[in-house]
JSON list of C-alpha atoms in Angstrom, two decimals:
[
{"chain": "A", "resi": 41, "resn": "MET", "atom": "CA", "xyz": [107.47, 76.60, -29.60]},
{"chain": "A", "resi": 42, "resn": "GLY", "atom": "CA", "xyz": [106.40, 80.03, -30.80]},
{"chain": "A", "resi": 43, "resn": "GLU", "atom": "CA", "xyz": [106.31, 83.18, -28.76]},
{"chain": "A", "resi": 44, "resn": "LEU", "atom": "CA", "xyz": [103.27, 83.52, -26.51]},
{"chain": "A", "resi": 45, "resn": "LYS", "atom": "CA", "xyz": [100.93, 86.29, -27.57]},
{"chain": "A", "resi": 46, "resn": "ILE", "atom": "CA", "xyz": [99.49, 88.13, -24.59]},
{"chain": "A", "resi": 47, "resn": "ARG", "atom": "CA", "xyz": [96.90, 90.83, -25.05]},
{"chain": "A", "resi": 48, "resn": "LYS", "atom": "CA", "xyz": [96.01, 93.64, -22.66]},
{"chain": "A", "resi": 49, "resn": "ALA", "atom": "CA", "xyz": [93.11, 92.65, -20.42]},
{"chain": "A", "resi": 50, "resn": "LYS", "atom": "CA", "xyz": [89.93, 94.69, -20.13]},
{"chain": "A", "resi": 51, "resn": "GLY", "atom": "CA", "xyz": [90.12, 96.97, -17.11]},
{"chain": "A", "resi": 52, "resn": "SER", "atom": "CA", "xyz": [93.89, 96.46, -17.10]},
{"chain": "A", "resi": 53, "resn": "LYS", "atom": "CA", "xyz": [95.59, 97.27, -13.81]},
{"chain": "A", "resi": 54, "resn": "ASN", "atom": "CA", "xyz": [98.89, 98.27, -15.51]},
{"chain": "A", "resi": 55, "resn": "ILE", "atom": "CA", "xyz": [101.22, 96.85, -12.85]},
{"chain": "A", "resi": 56, "resn": "HIS", "atom": "CA", "xyz": [104.89, 96.19, -13.66]},
{"chain": "A", "resi": 57, "resn": "THR", "atom": "CA", "xyz": [106.21, 94.55, -10.48]},
{"chain": "A", "resi": 58, "resn": "GLY", "atom": "CA", "xyz": [104.36, 92.14, -8.22]},
{"chain": "A", "resi": 59, "resn": "VAL", "atom": "CA", "xyz": [104.56, 89.12, -5.94]},
{"chain": "A", "resi": 60, "resn": "CYS", "atom": "CA", "xyz": [103.80, 85.51, -6.88]},
{"chain": "A", "resi": 61, "resn": "HIS", "atom": "CA", "xyz": [102.60, 83.41, -3.93]},
{"chain": "A", "resi": 62, "resn": "ILE", "atom": "CA", "xyz": [102.94, 79.66, -4.57]},
{"chain": "A", "resi": 63, "resn": "LEU", "atom": "CA", "xyz": [101.28, 77.30, -2.08]},
{"chain": "A", "resi": 64, "resn": "ALA", "atom": "CA", "xyz": [102.33, 73.71, -2.79]},
{"chain": "A", "resi": 65, "resn": "THR", "atom": "CA", "xyz": [100.69, 71.24, -0.41]},
{"chain": "A", "resi": 66, "resn": "PHE", "atom": "CA", "xyz": [100.69, 67.45, -0.59]},
{"chain": "A", "resi": 67, "resn": "ASN", "atom": "CA", "xyz": [97.22, 67.52, -2.20]},
{"chain": "A", "resi": 68, "resn": "ASN", "atom": "CA", "xyz": [97.06, 70.72, -4.28]},
{"chain": "A", "resi": 69, "resn": "THR", "atom": "CA", "xyz": [98.94, 73.69, -5.75]},
{"chain": "A", "resi": 70, "resn": "LYS", "atom": "CA", "xyz": [97.65, 77.26, -5.67]},
{"chain": "A", "resi": 71, "resn": "VAL", "atom": "CA", "xyz": [99.26, 80.30, -7.32]},
{"chain": "A", "resi": 72, "resn": "THR", "atom": "CA", "xyz": [98.29, 83.91, -6.61]},
{"chain": "A", "resi": 73, "resn": "PHE", "atom": "CA", "xyz": [99.73, 87.04, -8.23]},
{"chain": "A", "resi": 74, "resn": "THR", "atom": "CA", "xyz": [99.45, 90.23, -6.18]},
{"chain": "A", "resi": 75, "resn": "ASP", "atom": "CA", "xyz": [100.78, 93.76, -6.43]},
{"chain": "A", "resi": 76, "resn": "GLN", "atom": "CA", "xyz": [103.27, 95.09, -3.86]},
{"chain": "A", "resi": 77, "resn": "SER", "atom": "CA", "xyz": [100.51, 96.01, -1.38]},
{"chain": "A", "resi": 78, "resn": "GLY", "atom": "CA", "xyz": [98.83, 92.57, -1.56]},
{"chain": "A", "resi": 79, "resn": "ASN", "atom": "CA", "xyz": [95.88, 93.25, -3.89]},
{"chain": "A", "resi": 80, "resn": "VAL", "atom": "CA", "xyz": [95.15, 90.16, -6.02]},
{"chain": "A", "resi": 81, "resn": "ILE", "atom": "CA", "xyz": [95.79, 90.46, -9.77]},
{"chain": "A", "resi": 82, "resn": "SER", "atom": "CA", "xyz": [95.16, 86.83, -10.76]},
{"chain": "A", "resi": 83, "resn": "TRP", "atom": "CA", "xyz": [95.04, 83.37, -9.22]},
{"chain": "A", "resi": 84, "resn": "SER", "atom": "CA", "xyz": [94.75, 79.74, -10.21]},
{"chain": "A", "resi": 85, "resn": "SER", "atom": "CA", "xyz": [94.71, 76.30, -8.64]},
{"chain": "A", "resi": 86, "resn": "SER", "atom": "CA", "xyz": [94.94, 72.68, -9.77]},
{"chain": "A", "resi": 87, "resn": "GLY", "atom": "CA", "xyz": [91.19, 72.20, -9.47]},
{"chain": "A", "resi": 88, "resn": "LYS", "atom": "CA", "xyz": [90.50, 75.31, -11.54]},
{"chain": "A", "resi": 89, "resn": "CYS", "atom": "CA", "xyz": [92.70, 73.84, -14.30]},
{"chain": "A", "resi": 90, "resn": "ASN", "atom": "CA", "xyz": [90.59, 70.63, -14.36]},
{"chain": "A", "resi": 91, "resn": "PHE", "atom": "CA", "xyz": [92.98, 68.36, -12.47]},
{"chain": "A", "resi": 92, "resn": "ARG", "atom": "CA", "xyz": [91.11, 65.99, -10.17]},
{"chain": "A", "resi": 93, "resn": "GLY", "atom": "CA", "xyz": [92.11, 63.65, -7.37]},
{"chain": "A", "resi": 94, "resn": "SER", "atom": "CA", "xyz": [95.74, 62.58, -7.14]},
{"chain": "A", "resi": 95, "resn": "ARG", "atom": "CA", "xyz": [96.67, 64.48, -10.34]},
{"chain": "A", "resi": 96, "resn": "LYS", "atom": "CA", "xyz": [96.22, 67.80, -8.52]},
{"chain": "A", "resi": 97, "resn": "SER", "atom": "CA", "xyz": [99.41, 67.31, -6.52]},
{"chain": "A", "resi": 98, "resn": "THR", "atom": "CA", "xyz": [101.75, 66.56, -9.46]},
{"chain": "A", "resi": 99, "resn": "ALA", "atom": "CA", "xyz": [104.57, 68.77, -10.71]},
{"chain": "A", "resi": 100, "resn": "TYR", "atom": "CA", "xyz": [102.92, 69.02, -14.14]},
{"chain": "A", "resi": 101, "resn": "ALA", "atom": "CA", "xyz": [99.73, 70.36, -12.57]},
{"chain": "A", "resi": 102, "resn": "ALA", "atom": "CA", "xyz": [101.78, 73.03, -10.77]},
{"chain": "A", "resi": 103, "resn": "GLN", "atom": "CA", "xyz": [103.37, 74.03, -14.09]},
{"chain": "A", "resi": 104, "resn": "VAL", "atom": "CA", "xyz": [99.98, 74.39, -15.81]},
{"chain": "A", "resi": 105, "resn": "VAL", "atom": "CA", "xyz": [98.57, 76.34, -12.85]},
{"chain": "A", "resi": 106, "resn": "CYS", "atom": "CA", "xyz": [101.49, 78.78, -12.92]},
{"chain": "A", "resi": 107, "resn": "GLN", "atom": "CA", "xyz": [101.14, 79.33, -16.66]},
{"chain": "A", "resi": 108, "resn": "ASP", "atom": "CA", "xyz": [97.38, 79.89, -16.32]},
{"chain": "A", "resi": 109, "resn": "ALA", "atom": "CA", "xyz": [97.70, 82.54, -13.60]},
{"chain": "A", "resi": 110, "resn": "GLY", "atom": "CA", "xyz": [100.83, 84.04, -15.18]},
{"chain": "A", "resi": 111, "resn": "LYS", "atom": "CA", "xyz": [99.20, 84.74, -18.55]},
{"chain": "A", "resi": 112, "resn": "VAL", "atom": "CA", "xyz": [96.38, 86.68, -16.88]},
{"chain": "A", "resi": 113, "resn": "ALA", "atom": "CA", "xyz": [98.87, 88.60, -14.73]},
{"chain": "A", "resi": 114, "resn": "MET", "atom": "CA", "xyz": [101.00, 89.46, -17.77]},
{"chain": "A", "resi": 115, "resn": "SER", "atom": "CA", "xyz": [97.92, 90.74, -19.59]},
{"chain": "A", "resi": 116, "resn": "HIS", "atom": "CA", "xyz": [97.61, 93.27, -16.74]},
{"chain": "A", "resi": 117, "resn": "GLY", "atom": "CA", "xyz": [101.14, 94.48, -17.49]},
{"chain": "A", "resi": 118, "resn": "LEU", "atom": "CA", "xyz": [103.16, 92.40, -15.00]},
{"chain": "A", "resi": 119, "resn": "LYS", "atom": "CA", "xyz": [106.81, 92.02, -16.01]},
{"chain": "A", "resi": 120, "resn": "GLU", "atom": "CA", "xyz": [108.83, 91.12, -12.92]},
{"chain": "A", "resi": 121, "resn": "VAL", "atom": "CA", "xyz": [107.90, 89.15, -9.82]},
{"chain": "A", "resi": 122, "resn": "ALA", "atom": "CA", "xyz": [109.26, 88.22, -6.42]},
{"chain": "A", "resi": 123, "resn": "VAL", "atom": "CA", "xyz": [108.31, 84.60, -5.73]},
{"chain": "A", "resi": 124, "resn": "LYS", "atom": "CA", "xyz": [107.22, 83.39, -2.29]},
{"chain": "A", "resi": 125, "resn": "VAL", "atom": "CA", "xyz": [106.98, 79.60, -2.01]},
{"chain": "A", "resi": 126, "resn": "LYS", "atom": "CA", "xyz": [105.12, 77.92, 0.84]},
{"chain": "A", "resi": 127, "resn": "GLY", "atom": "CA", "xyz": [104.59, 74.24, 1.59]},
{"chain": "A", "resi": 128, "resn": "PRO", "atom": "CA", "xyz": [106.25, 70.85, 1.02]},
{"chain": "A", "resi": 129, "resn": "GLY", "atom": "CA", "xyz": [104.51, 69.82, -2.23]},
{"chain": "A", "resi": 130, "resn": "MET", "atom": "CA", "xyz": [105.96, 68.44, -5.46]},
{"chain": "A", "resi": 131, "resn": "GLY", "atom": "CA", "xyz": [105.08, 71.54, -7.47]},
{"chain": "A", "resi": 132, "resn": "ARG", "atom": "CA", "xyz": [107.51, 73.98, -5.86]},
{"chain": "A", "resi": 133, "resn": "ASP", "atom": "CA", "xyz": [110.35, 73.87, -8.40]},
{"chain": "A", "resi": 134, "resn": "SER", "atom": "CA", "xyz": [108.29, 73.30, -11.53]},
{"chain": "A", "resi": 135, "resn": "ALA", "atom": "CA", "xyz": [106.07, 76.29, -10.69]},
{"chain": "A", "resi": 136, "resn": "VAL", "atom": "CA", "xyz": [109.06, 78.64, -10.49]},
{"chain": "A", "resi": 137, "resn": "ARG", "atom": "CA", "xyz": [110.47, 77.23, -13.74]},
{"chain": "A", "resi": 138, "resn": "ALA", "atom": "CA", "xyz": [107.11, 77.76, -15.43]},
{"chain": "A", "resi": 139, "resn": "LEU", "atom": "CA", "xyz": [107.20, 81.43, -14.41]},
{"chain": "A", "resi": 140, "resn": "GLN", "atom": "CA", "xyz": [110.62, 81.88, -15.98]},
{"chain": "A", "resi": 141, "resn": "SER", "atom": "CA", "xyz": [109.56, 80.11, -19.18]},
{"chain": "A", "resi": 142, "resn": "LEU", "atom": "CA", "xyz": [106.59, 82.49, -19.50]},
{"chain": "A", "resi": 143, "resn": "GLY", "atom": "CA", "xyz": [109.04, 85.38, -19.78]},
{"chain": "A", "resi": 144, "resn": "LEU", "atom": "CA", "xyz": [108.51, 86.93, -16.36]},
{"chain": "A", "resi": 145, "resn": "HIS", "atom": "CA", "xyz": [111.67, 88.30, -14.73]},
{"chain": "A", "resi": 146, "resn": "VAL", "atom": "CA", "xyz": [112.02, 86.56, -11.34]},
{"chain": "A", "resi": 147, "resn": "THR", "atom": "CA", "xyz": [113.84, 88.91, -8.95]},
{"chain": "A", "resi": 148, "resn": "THR", "atom": "CA", "xyz": [113.85, 86.87, -5.73]},
{"chain": "A", "resi": 149, "resn": "ILE", "atom": "CA", "xyz": [112.71, 83.44, -4.56]},
{"chain": "A", "resi": 150, "resn": "ILE", "atom": "CA", "xyz": [111.82, 83.25, -0.86]},
{"chain": "A", "resi": 151, "resn": "ASP", "atom": "CA", "xyz": [110.72, 80.18, 1.11]},
{"chain": "A", "resi": 152, "resn": "VAL", "atom": "CA", "xyz": [108.02, 81.26, 3.57]},
{"chain": "A", "resi": 153, "resn": "THR", "atom": "CA", "xyz": [107.03, 77.78, 4.79]},
{"chain": "A", "resi": 154, "resn": "PRO", "atom": "CA", "xyz": [105.98, 78.09, 8.45]},
{"chain": "A", "resi": 155, "resn": "VAL", "atom": "CA", "xyz": [108.23, 76.09, 10.75]},
{"chain": "A", "resi": 156, "resn": "PRO", "atom": "CA", "xyz": [106.72, 75.09, 14.11]},
{"chain": "A", "resi": 157, "resn": "HIS", "atom": "CA", "xyz": [108.77, 75.51, 17.28]},
{"chain": "A", "resi": 158, "resn": "ASN", "atom": "CA", "xyz": [107.30, 72.20, 18.51]},
{"chain": "A", "resi": 159, "resn": "GLY", "atom": "CA", "xyz": [103.68, 73.34, 18.25]},
{"chain": "A", "resi": 160, "resn": "CYS", "atom": "CA", "xyz": [100.87, 70.90, 17.43]},
{"chain": "A", "resi": 161, "resn": "ARG", "atom": "CA", "xyz": [101.22, 67.14, 17.79]},
{"chain": "A", "resi": 162, "resn": "PRO", "atom": "CA", "xyz": [101.60, 65.59, 14.31]},
{"chain": "A", "resi": 163, "resn": "PRO", "atom": "CA", "xyz": [99.14, 62.97, 13.04]},
{"chain": "A", "resi": 164, "resn": "LYS", "atom": "CA", "xyz": [99.91, 59.33, 13.87]},
{"chain": "A", "resi": 165, "resn": "ARG", "atom": "CA", "xyz": [102.21, 57.38, 11.54]},
{"chain": "A", "resi": 166, "resn": "ARG", "atom": "CA", "xyz": [100.57, 55.50, 8.68]},
{"chain": "A", "resi": 167, "resn": "ARG", "atom": "CA", "xyz": [100.75, 51.72, 8.80]},
{"chain": "A", "resi": 168, "resn": "VAL", "atom": "CA", "xyz": [100.83, 50.56, 5.20]}
]
């Protein structure tokens, strides 16, 4: 594959370091790029990338979503990111790999999945 050509975006924010928030649930994958103070640079989700139904939760969908949001973020000058991964979905690992293949320098990978201290009662077990 050839080198990706990324142009400067109009109204470029000119940010070099940022945070990539990856939310991988059982049904969807969402990726948001922010600067250090939390202002959104770019975002994408499986539905935005034309995945529907059960295809939204796949690892391939997470890879495409990460590339989609990453290209826009890189056009704003983003070069290195700290990755925060949340949720139990299939797209966790493939999303981080997609970031590295784009050419972004990943500084840290943090798992910020909330863990309950025996909070809400879980839904009843499925009988299949």
